[in-house]
Structure formats: C-alpha cells, structure tokens
Short mmCIF file of C-alpha atoms in Angstrom, two decimals:
data_model
loop_
_atom_site.label_atom_id
_atom_site.label_comp_id
_atom_site.label_asym_id
_atom_site.label_seq_id
_atom_site.Cartn_x
_atom_site.Cartn_y
_atom_site.Cartn_z
CA UNK Q 500 0.00 0.00 0.00
CA UNK Q 501 1.18 3.53 -0.77
CA UNK Q 502 1.07 5.27 2.62
CA UNK Q 503 3.34 8.06 1.35
CA UNK Q 504 0.31 10.17 0.58
CA UNK Q 505 -0.71 10.24 4.25
CA UNK Q 506 2.75 10.66 5.71
CA UNK Q 507 2.46 14.28 6.78
CA UNK Q 508 -0.87 14.04 8.46
CA UNK Q 509 0.02 10.68 10.08
CA UNK Q 510 3.31 11.92 11.48
CA UNK Q 511 1.83 15.09 12.83
CA UNK Q 512 -1.35 13.66 14.27
CA UNK Q 513 0.29 11.59 17.00
CA UNK Q 514 2.20 14.54 18.43
CA UNK Q 515 -0.86 15.55 20.45
CA UNK Q 516 -0.96 16.16 24.22
CA UNK Q 517 -3.19 15.55 27.24
CA UNK Q 518 -4.13 18.27 29.70
CA UNK Q 519 -1.83 18.84 32.70
CA UNK Q 520 -4.56 18.73 35.30
CA UNK Q 521 -5.70 15.35 34.06
CA UNK Q 522 -2.18 14.04 33.83
CA UNK Q 523 -1.58 14.97 37.44
CA UNK Q 524 -4.75 13.36 38.71
CA UNK Q 525 -5.37 10.31 36.50
CA UNK Q 526 -3.71 6.98 37.21
CA UNK Q 527 -4.43 3.78 35.32
CA UNK Q 528 -3.65 0.47 36.90
CA UNK Q 529 -4.24 -2.94 35.39
CA UNK Q 530 -3.22 -5.62 37.81
CA UNK Q 531 -4.10 -9.25 38.37
CA UNK Q 532 -3.05 -11.57 41.13
CA UNK Q 533 0.38 -13.18 40.58
CA UNK Q 534 0.91 -11.33 37.27
CA UNK Q 535 4.21 -9.53 36.78
CA UNK Q 536 3.42 -6.51 34.62
CA UNK Q 537 0.92 -3.68 35.05
CA UNK Q 538 0.25 -0.15 33.79
CA UNK Q 539 0.51 2.60 36.40
CA UNK Q 540 0.65 6.28 35.56
CA UNK Q 541 2.74 7.46 38.52
CA UNK Q 542 3.00 11.23 39.12
CA UNK Q 543 6.52 11.36 37.68
CA UNK Q 544 5.55 9.37 34.60
CA UNK Q 545 2.51 11.56 34.10
CA UNK Q 546 4.79 14.61 34.23
CA UNK Q 547 7.14 12.91 31.76
CA UNK Q 548 4.26 12.27 29.38
CA UNK Q 549 3.26 15.91 29.65
CA UNK Q 550 6.83 17.13 29.08
CA UNK Q 551 7.29 14.95 26.00
CA UNK Q 552 4.26 16.56 24.47
CA UNK Q 553 5.59 20.01 25.26
CA UNK Q 554 8.84 18.94 23.52
CA UNK Q 555 10.67 19.20 26.86
CA UNK Q 556 12.51 15.95 26.20
CA UNK Q 557 15.49 16.35 28.57
CA UNK Q 558 13.15 16.73 31.55
CA UNK Q 559 10.93 13.89 30.38
CA UNK Q 560 13.82 11.46 30.02
CA UNK Q 561 15.15 12.37 33.46
CA UNK Q 562 11.74 11.67 35.01
CA UNK Q 563 11.42 8.33 33.20
CA UNK Q 564 14.90 7.28 34.30
CA UNK Q 565 14.12 8.26 37.90
CA UNK Q 566 11.20 5.80 37.90
CA UNK Q 567 12.90 3.01 35.96
CA UNK Q 568 14.40 1.14 38.92
CA UNK Q 569 11.32 1.24 41.12
CA UNK Q 570 8.86 0.64 38.27
CA UNK Q 571 10.59 -2.25 36.52
CA UNK Q 572 7.32 -4.01 35.71
CA UNK Q 573 5.42 -0.89 34.65
CA UNK Q 574 4.57 -1.21 30.95
CA UNK Q 575 4.03 2.52 30.74
CA UNK Q 576 7.81 3.06 30.89
CA UNK Q 577 8.70 1.38 27.56
CA UNK Q 578 5.74 3.22 26.04
CA UNK Q 579 7.10 6.59 27.24
CA UNK Q 580 10.62 5.68 26.12
CA UNK Q 581 9.23 5.04 22.67
CA UNK Q 582 7.07 8.16 22.69
CA UNK Q 583 10.08 10.36 23.55
CA UNK Q 584 12.16 8.68 20.83
CA UNK Q 585 9.42 9.33 18.26
CA UNK Q 586 9.39 13.05 18.99
CA UNK Q 587 13.17 13.23 18.86
CA UNK Q 588 13.41 11.36 15.55
CA UNK Q 589 10.66 13.29 13.81
CA UNK Q 590 12.20 16.63 14.73
CA UNK Q 591 15.92 15.84 14.47
CA UNK Q 592 15.84 13.43 11.50
CA UNK Q 593 18.98 11.92 13.01
CA UNK Q 594 19.75 8.90 10.79
CA UNK Q 595 22.29 7.40 13.19
CA UNK Q 596 19.87 7.57 16.13
CA UNK Q 597 17.08 6.19 13.96
CA UNK Q 598 19.16 3.14 13.15
CA UNK Q 599 20.09 2.61 16.81
CA UNK Q 600 16.70 3.32 18.36
CA UNK Q 601 14.81 1.17 15.87
CA UNK Q 602 16.52 -1.85 17.44
CA UNK Q 603 14.55 -1.15 20.64
CA UNK Q 604 11.11 -1.59 19.09
CA UNK Q 605 10.86 -5.35 19.61
CA UNK Q 606 12.15 -5.36 23.22
CA UNK Q 607 9.58 -2.69 24.09
CA UNK Q 608 6.79 -4.62 22.38
CA UNK Q 609 7.85 -7.72 24.31
CA UNK Q 610 7.85 -5.82 27.62
CA UNK Q 611 4.31 -4.63 26.98
CA UNK Q 612 3.46 -8.14 25.83
CA UNK Q 613 4.09 -9.27 29.43
CA UNK Q 614 0.86 -7.57 30.46
CA UNK Q 615 -1.92 -10.05 31.24
CA UNK Q 616 -4.08 -10.97 28.28
CA UNK Q 617 -7.13 -9.58 30.05
CA UNK Q 618 -5.60 -6.10 30.10
CA UNK Q 619 -7.09 -3.69 27.54
CA UNK Q 620 -3.78 -1.81 27.62
CA UNK Q 621 -1.78 -4.71 26.21
CA UNK Q 622 -2.85 -4.45 22.58
CA UNK Q 623 -3.55 -0.73 22.85
CA UNK Q 624 0.02 0.15 23.90
CA UNK Q 625 1.52 -2.32 21.44
CA UNK Q 626 -0.50 -0.69 18.66
CA UNK Q 627 0.67 2.74 19.80
CA UNK Q 628 4.32 1.67 19.64
CA UNK Q 629 3.81 0.19 16.19
CA UNK Q 630 2.20 3.44 15.05
CA UNK Q 631 5.10 5.43 16.48
CA UNK Q 632 7.51 3.37 14.42
CA UNK Q 633 5.27 3.49 11.37
CA UNK Q 634 5.45 7.28 11.40
CA UNK Q 635 9.19 7.28 12.05
CA UNK Q 636 9.84 4.76 9.26
CA UNK Q 637 7.71 6.70 6.80
CA UNK Q 638 9.55 9.88 7.77
CA UNK Q 639 12.89 8.21 7.08
CA UNK Q 640 11.71 6.85 3.73
CA UNK Q 641 11.24 3.23 4.83
CA UNK Q 642 7.76 2.98 3.34
CA UNK Q 643 7.31 -0.79 3.08
CA UNK Q 644 8.20 -1.45 6.72
CA UNK Q 645 6.22 1.59 7.86
CA UNK Q 646 3.14 0.40 5.98
CA UNK Q 647 3.30 -3.01 7.62
CA UNK Q 648 3.54 -1.35 11.03
CA UNK Q 649 0.30 0.50 10.30
CA UNK Q 650 -1.40 -2.72 9.21
CA UNK Q 651 -0.27 -4.54 12.38
CA UNK Q 652 -1.39 -1.62 14.56
CA UNK Q 653 -4.78 -1.60 12.87
CA UNK Q 654 -5.25 -5.33 13.52
CA UNK Q 655 -4.28 -4.92 17.19
CA UNK Q 656 -6.71 -2.04 17.66
CA UNK Q 657 -9.58 -3.86 15.95
CA UNK Q 658 -8.98 -6.92 18.11
CA UNK Q 659 -8.84 -4.75 21.23
CA UNK Q 660 -12.13 -3.12 20.34
CA UNK Q 661 -13.79 -6.51 19.94
CA UNK Q 662 -12.37 -7.88 23.19
CA UNK Q 663 -12.90 -4.72 25.23
CA UNK Q 664 -15.72 -2.73 23.60
CA UNK Q 665 -16.03 -0.42 26.61
CA UNK Q 666 -12.35 0.55 26.54
CA UNK Q 667 -12.74 3.84 24.70
CA UNK Q 668 -9.04 4.88 24.39
CA UNK Q 669 -8.81 2.34 21.54
CA UNK Q 670 -10.99 4.65 19.46
CA UNK Q 671 -8.40 7.46 19.58
CA UNK Q 672 -5.96 5.66 17.33
CA UNK Q 673 -8.52 3.55 15.50
CA UNK Q 674 -10.50 6.67 14.59
CA UNK Q 675 -7.40 8.22 13.04
CA UNK Q 676 -6.72 5.10 10.97
CA UNK Q 677 -10.33 4.84 9.86
CA UNK Q 678 -10.17 8.42 8.51
CA UNK Q 679 -6.83 7.87 6.79
CA UNK Q 680 -7.85 4.56 5.24
CA UNK Q 681 -11.15 6.09 4.18
CA UNK Q 682 -9.32 8.85 2.31
CA UNK Q 683 -6.98 6.52 0.38
CA UNK Q 684 -7.28 7.25 -3.37
CA UNK Q 685 -9.60 4.86 -5.18
CA UNK Q 686 -6.80 3.25 -7.20
CA UNK Q 687 -5.30 1.92 -3.93
CA UNK Q 688 -8.58 0.99 -2.27
CA UNK Q 689 -8.45 -2.60 -3.47
CA UNK Q 690 -5.18 -3.13 -1.57
CA UNK Q 691 -6.82 -2.03 1.67
CA UNK Q 692 -9.70 -4.43 1.10
CA UNK Q 693 -7.38 -7.36 0.46
CA UNK Q 694 -5.50 -6.60 3.68
CA UNK Q 695 -8.75 -6.35 5.63
CA UNK Q 696 -8.44 -2.64 6.34
CA UNK Q 697 -11.73 -0.81 6.57
CA UNK Q 698 -11.97 2.96 6.59
CA UNK Q 699 -14.73 5.48 6.80
CA UNK Q 700 -14.04 9.17 7.29
CA UNK Q 701 -17.21 10.08 9.18
CA UNK Q 702 -17.05 7.00 11.39
CA UNK Q 703 -13.45 7.81 12.24
CA UNK Q 704 -14.32 11.39 13.18
CA UNK Q 705 -17.21 10.12 15.30
CA UNK Q 706 -14.88 7.72 17.12
CA UNK Q 707 -12.44 10.53 17.88
CA UNK Q 708 -15.26 12.68 19.22
CA UNK Q 709 -16.44 9.90 21.51
CA UNK Q 710 -12.97 9.97 23.07
CA UNK Q 711 -13.06 13.77 23.26
CA UNK Q 712 -16.36 13.60 25.12
CA UNK Q 713 -16.04 10.45 27.22
CA UNK Q 714 -12.34 9.95 28.02
CA UNK Q 715 -10.94 13.00 29.85
CA UNK Q 716 -7.36 11.75 29.88
CA UNK Q 717 -7.16 11.47 26.09
CA UNK Q 718 -9.56 14.34 25.33
CA UNK Q 719 -6.99 16.83 24.10
CA UNK Q 720 -4.96 14.36 22.09
CA UNK Q 721 -8.11 13.16 20.33
CA UNK Q 722 -9.16 16.76 19.70
CA UNK Q 723 -5.77 17.56 18.23
CA UNK Q 724 -5.97 14.58 15.89
CA UNK Q 725 -9.46 15.69 14.90
CA UNK Q 726 -8.22 19.20 14.09
CA UNK Q 727 -5.23 17.94 12.14
CA UNK Q 728 -7.36 15.64 10.02
CA UNK Q 729 -9.63 18.54 9.16
CA UNK Q 730 -6.70 20.87 8.51
CA UNK Q 731 -4.79 18.53 6.20
CA UNK Q 732 -7.39 16.19 4.72
CA UNK Q 733 -10.84 17.73 5.26
CA UNK Q 734 -11.63 21.38 6.09
CA UNK Q 735 -11.54 23.26 9.40
CA UNK Q 736 -14.86 24.50 10.75
CA UNK Q 737 -15.13 28.04 12.20
CA UNK Q 738 -15.28 26.53 15.70
CA UNK Q 739 -12.09 24.55 15.06
CA UNK Q 740 -10.34 27.66 13.75
CA UNK Q 741 -11.27 29.46 16.97
CA UNK Q 742 -9.98 26.54 19.05
CA UNK Q 743 -6.75 26.54 17.10
CA UNK Q 744 -6.08 30.12 18.15
CA UNK Q 745 -6.96 29.48 21.80
CA UNK Q 746 -4.51 26.64 22.47
CA UNK Q 747 -1.18 28.51 22.39
CA UNK Q 748 -2.60 31.24 24.63
CA UNK Q 749 -3.85 28.64 27.11
CA UNK Q 750 -0.50 26.80 27.06
CA UNK Q 751 2.22 29.43 26.55
CA UNK Q 752 4.97 26.98 27.54
CA UNK Q 753 3.95 24.35 24.99
CA UNK Q 754 6.30 24.43 21.99
CA UNK Q 755 4.42 21.72 20.12
CA UNK Q 756 1.10 23.55 20.28
CA UNK Q 757 2.74 26.75 19.05
CA UNK Q 758 4.29 24.82 16.17
CA UNK Q 759 0.97 23.19 15.35
CA UNK Q 760 -0.91 26.51 15.35
CA UNK Q 761 1.81 28.13 13.23
CA UNK Q 762 1.85 25.47 10.52
CA UNK Q 763 -1.94 25.15 10.26
CA UNK Q 764 -2.45 28.92 10.12
CA UNK Q 765 0.21 29.14 7.42
CA UNK Q 766 -1.58 26.43 5.50
CA UNK Q 767 -4.82 28.39 5.87
CA UNK Q 768 -3.15 31.47 4.38
CA UNK Q 769 -2.91 33.35 7.70
CA UNK Q 770 0.83 33.91 7.87
CA UNK Q 771 0.66 37.18 9.82
CA UNK Q 772 -1.18 35.39 12.63
CA UNK Q 773 1.15 32.42 12.32
CA UNK Q 774 4.17 34.70 12.69
CA UNK Q 775 2.87 35.90 16.05
CA UNK Q 776 2.48 32.37 17.42
CA UNK Q 777 5.93 31.56 16.04
CA UNK Q 778 7.43 34.61 17.77
CA UNK Q 779 5.77 33.61 21.06
CA UNK Q 780 6.93 29.98 20.90
CA UNK Q 781 8.97 28.97 23.98
CA UNK Q 782 12.61 28.04 23.51
CA UNK Q 783 15.83 27.41 25.39
CA UNK Q 784 17.59 24.55 27.14
CA UNK Q 785 14.44 22.84 28.48
CA UNK Q 786 13.26 22.18 24.93
CA UNK Q 787 14.53 20.00 22.12
CA UNK Q 788 16.44 21.87 19.43
CA UNK Q 789 13.95 22.76 16.69
CA UNK Q 790 15.73 24.37 13.68
CA UNK Q 791 12.62 23.94 11.52
CA UNK Q 792 11.18 27.03 13.16
CA UNK Q 793 13.79 29.06 11.28
CA UNK Q 794 12.55 27.50 8.04
CA UNK Q 795 9.00 28.63 8.87
CA UNK Q 796 10.26 32.16 9.52
CA UNK Q 797 11.92 32.04 6.11
CA UNK Q 798 8.66 30.94 4.50
CA UNK Q 799 6.71 33.85 5.99
CA UNK Q 800 9.39 36.37 4.99
CA UNK Q 801 9.40 35.01 1.43
CA UNK Q 802 5.62 35.30 1.25
CA UNK Q 803 5.79 38.92 2.39
CA UNK Q 804 8.46 39.74 -0.19
CA UNK Q 805 11.13 40.37 2.46
CA UNK Q 806 13.73 38.51 0.42
CA UNK Q 807 16.88 39.45 2.35
CA UNK Q 808 15.30 38.42 5.65
CA UNK Q 809 14.00 35.20 4.12
CA UNK Q 810 17.48 34.29 2.93
CA UNK Q 811 18.90 34.83 6.43
CA UNK Q 812 16.32 32.48 7.98
CA UNK Q 813 16.84 29.72 5.39
CA UNK Q 814 20.62 30.00 5.80
CA UNK Q 815 20.34 29.69 9.58
CA UNK Q 816 18.02 26.70 9.21
CA UNK Q 817 20.51 24.87 6.99
CA UNK Q 818 23.35 25.72 9.38
CA UNK Q 819 21.55 24.36 12.45
CA UNK Q 820 19.77 21.41 10.83
CA UNK Q 821 21.22 17.90 10.58
CA UNK Q 822 18.24 16.21 8.91
CA UNK Q 823 17.53 15.35 5.29
CA UNK Q 824 14.09 16.77 4.43
CA UNK Q 825 13.56 20.39 3.29
CA UNK Q 826 17.21 20.80 2.29
CA UNK Q 827 16.42 20.84 -1.44
CA UNK Q 828 13.44 23.08 -0.80
CA UNK Q 829 15.51 25.49 1.34
CA UNK Q 830 18.16 25.79 -1.35
CA UNK Q 831 15.42 26.48 -3.87
CA UNK Q 832 13.96 29.16 -1.57
CA UNK Q 833 17.43 30.70 -1.19
CA UNK Q 834 17.57 30.80 -4.98
CA UNK Q 835 14.13 32.44 -5.04
CA UNK Q 836 15.14 34.97 -2.37
CA UNK Q 837 17.86 36.24 -4.71
CA UNK Q 838 16.23 35.61 -8.11
CA UNK Q 839 12.98 37.40 -7.22
CA UNK Q 840 15.12 40.28 -5.91
CA UNK Q 841 16.89 40.45 -9.31
CA UNK Q 842 20.15 39.13 -7.86
CA UNK Q 843 20.61 36.50 -10.53
CA UNK Q 844 24.31 35.85 -10.00
CA UNK Q 845 23.86 35.01 -6.32
CA UNK Q 846 20.73 33.02 -7.14
CA UNK Q 847 22.61 30.71 -9.51
CA UNK Q 848 24.80 29.48 -6.64
CA UNK Q 849 21.80 27.98 -4.85
CA UNK Q 850 19.91 26.52 -7.80
CA UNK Q 851 22.86 24.23 -8.46
CA UNK Q 852 22.77 22.99 -4.84
CA UNK Q 853 19.19 21.71 -5.10
CA UNK Q 854 20.08 18.48 -6.88
CA UNK Q 855 23.35 17.96 -5.00
CA UNK Q 856 22.09 18.06 -1.41
CA UNK Q 857 19.27 16.48 0.59
CA UNK Q 858 16.67 13.82 -0.13
CA UNK Q 859 13.57 13.86 -2.32
CA UNK Q 860 11.13 12.02 -0.03
CA UNK Q 861 8.57 14.76 0.64
CA UNK Q 862 6.60 16.65 -2.02
CA UNK Q 863 8.32 19.98 -1.24
CA UNK Q 864 11.76 18.53 -2.05
CA UNK Q 865 10.48 16.69 -5.12
CA UNK Q 866 9.00 19.93 -6.41
CA UNK Q 867 12.24 21.80 -5.66
CA UNK Q 868 14.21 19.27 -7.66
CA UNK Q 869 11.82 19.59 -10.61
CA UNK Q 870 11.86 23.39 -10.58
CA UNK Q 871 15.67 23.45 -10.38
CA UNK Q 872 15.92 21.09 -13.36
CA UNK Q 873 13.48 23.20 -15.35
CA UNK Q 874 15.34 26.42 -14.54
CA UNK Q 875 18.73 24.97 -15.46
CA UNK Q 876 17.27 23.67 -18.75
CA UNK Q 877 15.90 27.11 -19.61
CA UNK Q 878 12.24 26.23 -19.17
CA UNK Q 879 11.77 28.78 -16.38
CA UNK Q 880 12.38 32.34 -17.47
CA UNK Q 881 12.19 35.88 -16.03
CA UNK Q 882 8.57 36.20 -17.23
CA UNK Q 883 7.58 33.84 -14.43
CA UNK Q 884 8.98 35.96 -11.60
CA UNK Q 885 5.63 37.70 -11.29
CA UNK Q 886 3.84 34.33 -10.98
CA UNK Q 887 6.17 33.16 -8.23
CA UNK Q 888 5.81 36.42 -6.32
CA UNK Q 889 2.01 36.20 -6.61
CA UNK Q 890 2.05 32.54 -5.57
CA UNK Q 891 4.04 33.16 -2.40
CA UNK Q 892 1.96 36.21 -1.49
CA UNK Q 893 -1.27 34.25 -2.01
CA UNK Q 894 0.02 31.34 0.07
CA UNK Q 895 0.65 33.72 2.97
CA UNK Q 896 -2.70 35.46 2.68
CA UNK Q 897 -1.23 38.73 1.40
CA UNK Q 898 -4.01 38.98 -1.14
CA UNK Q 899 -3.83 42.69 -1.92
CA UNK Q 900 -0.17 42.31 -2.80
CA UNK Q 901 -0.89 39.23 -4.90
CA UNK Q 902 -3.77 40.92 -6.70
CA UNK Q 903 -1.69 44.00 -7.48
CA UNK Q 904 1.06 41.82 -8.92
CA UNK Q 905 -1.35 39.90 -11.15
CA UNK Q 906 -2.95 43.12 -12.42
CA UNK Q 907 0.33 43.90 -14.22
CA UNK Q 908 0.01 40.88 -16.55
CA UNK Q 909 -2.54 39.00 -18.68
CA UNK Q 910 -2.63 35.49 -20.11
CA UNK Q 911 -1.06 36.91 -23.27
CA UNK Q 912 1.99 37.93 -21.22
CA UNK Q 913 2.99 34.24 -21.14
CA UNK Q 914 3.97 31.77 -23.82
CA UNK Q 915 3.91 28.16 -22.58
CA UNK Q 916 0.80 26.17 -21.73
CA UNK Q 917 1.97 25.75 -18.14
CA UNK Q 918 2.51 29.48 -17.71
CA UNK Q 919 -0.95 30.25 -19.08
CA UNK Q 920 -2.54 27.58 -16.85
CA UNK Q 921 -0.72 28.93 -13.81
CA UNK Q 922 -1.77 32.51 -14.61
CA UNK Q 923 -5.44 31.48 -14.60
CA UNK Q 924 -5.11 29.30 -11.51
CA UNK Q 925 -3.39 32.14 -9.60
CA UNK Q 926 -6.12 34.62 -10.60
CA UNK Q 927 -8.80 32.17 -9.52
CA UNK Q 928 -7.12 31.40 -6.20
CA UNK Q 929 -6.72 35.07 -5.29
CA UNK Q 930 -10.38 35.78 -6.05
CA UNK Q 931 -11.58 32.67 -4.18
CA UNK Q 932 -9.53 33.50 -1.09
CA UNK Q 933 -10.80 37.09 -1.28
CA UNK Q 934 -14.38 35.87 -0.95
CA UNK Q 935 -15.20 36.21 -4.66
CA UNK Q 936 -15.74 32.56 -5.51
CA UNK Q 937 -18.16 33.27 -8.38
CA UNK Q 938 -15.54 35.45 -10.09
CA UNK Q 939 -12.92 32.72 -9.61
CA UNK Q 940 -14.88 30.07 -11.54
CA UNK Q 941 -14.08 31.34 -15.08
CA UNK Q 942 -10.35 31.42 -14.31
CA UNK Q 943 -10.38 27.89 -12.90
CA UNK Q 944 -12.36 26.68 -15.91
CA UNK Q 945 -9.86 28.33 -18.24
CA UNK Q 946 -6.98 26.61 -16.42
CA UNK Q 947 -8.79 23.29 -16.82
CA UNK Q 948 -9.35 23.90 -20.52
CA UNK Q 949 -5.72 24.60 -21.34
CA UNK Q 950 -4.13 22.20 -18.81
CA UNK Q 951 -2.43 19.41 -20.72
CA UNK Q 952 0.10 16.88 -19.46
CA UNK Q 953 2.69 19.59 -18.91
CA UNK Q 954 0.24 21.57 -16.75
CA UNK Q 955 -1.50 18.68 -15.00
CA UNK Q 956 -0.82 20.05 -11.53
CA UNK Q 957 -2.66 23.32 -12.20
CA UNK Q 958 -5.50 21.47 -13.89
CA UNK Q 959 -5.92 19.14 -10.91
CA UNK Q 960 -5.67 22.00 -8.41
CA UNK Q 961 -8.26 24.03 -10.34
CA UNK Q 962 -10.66 21.08 -10.44
CA UNK Q 963 -10.25 20.56 -6.68
CA UNK Q 964 -11.04 24.20 -5.90
CA UNK Q 965 -14.03 24.15 -8.24
CA UNK Q 966 -15.24 21.11 -6.33
CA UNK Q 967 -15.05 23.07 -3.06
CA UNK Q 968 -16.84 26.06 -4.59
CA UNK Q 969 -19.72 23.92 -5.88
CA UNK Q 970 -19.86 22.08 -2.55
CA UNK Q 971 -20.34 25.41 -0.75
CA UNK Q 972 -23.12 26.25 -3.25
CA UNK Q 973 -24.72 22.86 -2.40
CA UNK Q 974 -24.38 21.88 -6.06
CA UNK Q 975 -23.46 18.27 -5.30
CA UNK Q 976 -23.45 16.91 -8.90
CA UNK Q 977 -20.97 19.56 -10.03
CA UNK Q 978 -18.90 19.15 -6.87
CA UNK Q 979 -18.66 15.38 -7.38
CA UNK Q 980 -17.77 15.79 -11.05
CA UNK Q 981 -14.93 18.20 -10.28
CA UNK Q 982 -13.50 16.17 -7.38
CA UNK Q 983 -13.38 13.17 -9.71
CA UNK Q 984 -11.81 15.30 -12.42
CA UNK Q 985 -9.13 16.44 -9.96
CA UNK Q 986 -8.19 12.82 -9.29
CA UNK Q 987 -8.13 11.97 -12.99
CA UNK Q 988 -5.00 14.02 -13.70
CA UNK Q 989 -1.91 11.80 -13.77
CA UNK Q 990 1.69 12.22 -12.70
CA UNK Q 991 1.98 15.70 -11.26
CA UNK Q 992 3.83 16.96 -8.19
CA UNK Q 993 0.69 17.58 -6.14
CA UNK Q 994 -1.07 14.31 -6.93
CA UNK Q 995 -0.84 12.70 -3.48
CA UNK Q 996 -2.23 15.68 -1.57
CA UNK Q 997 -4.88 16.60 -4.17
CA UNK Q 998 -6.10 13.01 -4.52
CA UNK Q 999 -6.36 12.68 -0.73
CA UNK Q 1000 -8.43 15.84 -0.43
CA UNK Q 1001 -10.65 14.96 -3.38
CA UNK Q 1002 -11.20 11.41 -2.09
CA UNK Q 1003 -12.06 12.72 1.37
CA UNK Q 1004 -14.58 15.18 -0.10
CA UNK Q 1005 -16.16 12.47 -2.26
CA UNK Q 1006 -16.47 10.18 0.73
CA UNK Q 1007 -18.33 12.84 2.69
CA UNK Q 1008 -20.66 13.16 -0.32
CA UNK Q 1009 -21.40 9.44 -0.22
CA UNK Q 1010 -19.27 8.55 -3.24
#
C-alpha cells in the first residue's frame, strides 16, 4: 500500500498532548493476582508524558529514568521511552539515532506483551508503539516497513475493540486510521480491502469525538488529531479555527502547540497570525532543538516579499539542521530569495545545490528538484517571476499584494501552456480567497481547458477548488464531477495531496 500520501498528516497527528490537570490526577492500573506486569501512571511518569508533548525531552527522560528502577514491571515506561524517541526522531531526522533506536522496538513490544491478556492496555500500547515506528519509518523513507507497522497496529486495535468494547481509548488511534484509510485514493482501495483494512471518514471522526467527550485523559490528544485531520485532509470549521487560536494562549509553555498553530495557520493562508504564534513559541535549554522554526520564519518572509530576511532564515536553518528533508526546498527558496530580488548571479549558486544536497522524499523537495531542473534547462524564465511572487503572497494570505502583482500581466503575457494555466489558476485562487468565488470560476475553468500533461498540476488544483466552490453552493453533482476530475490528472507533483483531499470530499458526499 502507498502510505506516502498520508505521511504528513500521520506523522503530525500523533504529536498531540493531554491536559496537565488530568495528567496529574489520573492513574491507570491494570493488575491481576500473581501477574508480573501492570500499567501505572505514577505522578513522575505523568509529568514525563506531559513534558514529552511540550517537547521538553530532557526533563521527560530524566523523570522516566528516575522511575525506571522502582517501576521495573510498569509497561508505561517502555511506552514513554518510545514516545520520547518518536518526537526526537521526527524533529531531528537523526539517521544514526534512527538506526540505533529502531533496534529497541521489539524489546519494548515484548515488555508490553508481558501484560496479562485480560488487560485492555496490552494491545492498545503495542499498537501505539507500532504506530510510532510506522510514522518514524515513513519519515525516514522506509515505506514498506512503515506500511506493515500500520497494518499490524490496525489489527491490534480492531482486536482490542472486539475484546474490550467499553475501553474507549482504543478509538483514539482507530479513529485516526479509519479516517486515513477512508481517504486513500480509489486506485489503492483494493489493496486495503485485500488486507482487511476498513476505513470510513465520518465513522473515524465520530470515534475521535467519543474519546473527546467520554475519556478525559485522552480528550486533548483526540481533539488535536481531529483538528489535524480537518486541517490537512478535510476542512476546518469556524469553531475549530477558533480553538486553534486558543490553544497557544492557554499553554504558553507548549512548543508543540505553538508549532501546530503556526503550521496550520500558514496552510490556511494566515501567515501574519502564524508569525505571532511563532514569535511567542517557547525556547531554550528545556526544549529539544527545533531548527525547523527558522525555516518557517523564512517561508513567511518570502511570502511577504522580504527577500533578504528570508534568505537569512533559510541560511540559519541549513546551518543548524542535521536532517535530510527540506534541504532541497531550502536551497530552492534561497535561490528564489535572490532571483525574485533580481540578484541573478547570487541566485545561480543555490539553484545548483538543489540536486546535489538532501533527499527527495517529501513533495516539497520533489517539487524543488523539478523546478531546479526546469530552470537549469531554460524552461523557467524571467517572465515567471511575477507568478512566483504572486504565488508566495497568495500562500501567505497577502491577497492585496498578490492581486496588485497579477494586475500587471494577462494570459497573453505568457507563452507556454503551463505558464498560461498557472496565470489562470493564480487569478482564480486570489479571487476565491478574497471571498469572490463566483468570479474565480471562469479562471479555474480556463486553467482546466488549457491544462495538458505539462500543466497537469494546475488542472488538478483548479478542479479541486471548483469542487469546493460547488460544494459550498450545495451543487453536489458539479462538486462530485470536479472532485473526480481532480483525481483523474496523472503524474503531477501535487497528486498525493490533491487526490487525498478529493477522495475525502467524495467520501463525505457518499461517493
């Protein structure tokens, strides 16, 4: 199964956190006479769990180690060890540590396997550990092994639900998987069926909301997963957008929540708001090193047209970062920071680095590699500077700037099919985001009309947005037709994300 298309949302979703008050008051114990292992959330381990999810890993590890000798048979310890390792690996992308820590998966599964068979935590915690490693393996490009981890976790969770139907924490992780499996593109659906994986988006959301309502300890983690699924696969409701803005203010010392709010607001085209949460994010020795925050600052500066500042942030990110993702993309953005500022000689230094450094696992790096190849082959020319400036401004929500830029050109200003398709898509996107959806429709239709193989990405993106517009107008037949049309485009750089969104929308429409 191709789980690459759900990597980002999967990895992010399990970085949720539980509320401090509940962590300090809740203790779970599963004990049986003459059985060796149990699950006890001691005060120190609760604090460790809380610190992990604030990204305060040094403190968390110290607390876990302090309990290790006296809690030798507590299955919650190997779970927390694994949970801390997951956060470290996802943020650091440390290949050496990944290789070393991955050897600890089986011993931890075996330790949890010592729980009595009548414990609902046995399969639940084993599934959680398998999901942790699934996300880590997918992050490090080990897709086959990561996919099997997801399948095994799914089977454990389904079995746990059957054996312990009243044990609601199972639904937290199972709900996530049901949504993700339900949004798998149709051409991979048969694989899921063969493997016995069943998904349904609405059922998965309902399961998460049962946990939010009925299980106080896991309430916030389930709510976070719910929000992430809507942000990256479905669409955020107004209430969820309000909640998103409340969290960092309620938890000013939580680095993860600030990061989450920043990235989702940036995705929603609210970069000015995102910049404020990013500026307020806690930092210092208590927290894990998080160079990616510099990358996000670079993104916002690029969107605003502050090219010198953007270049400084991307440079600092590359200096501090030891991982492998976003290196190609950062070098491309360094190129853009100079090229869009008419500093072509400096720009050429960075465009040549795109192919030479980093991996091409994520879509951003794949796109960077393609753009670099096209530029070096002469396919990208100075005419397109205005399109890139408008694109970045639109992405950040700087719509007046984007609109002013696009007013200086027409479709006739461009020569290639891809340029013409992009011009129309950009015009449509600016109008749609500005609340003028009806005016956007002709531009999206024009992009669809002229989008051939070389412009498949803009054709697919236009069809997706038309689907959303018709959905808002309650024109279900047209919405369905355009979501299907979006999925019909082949081999373009946005295919995974567009297909996921279109499939999710179709599922909600009963298709």
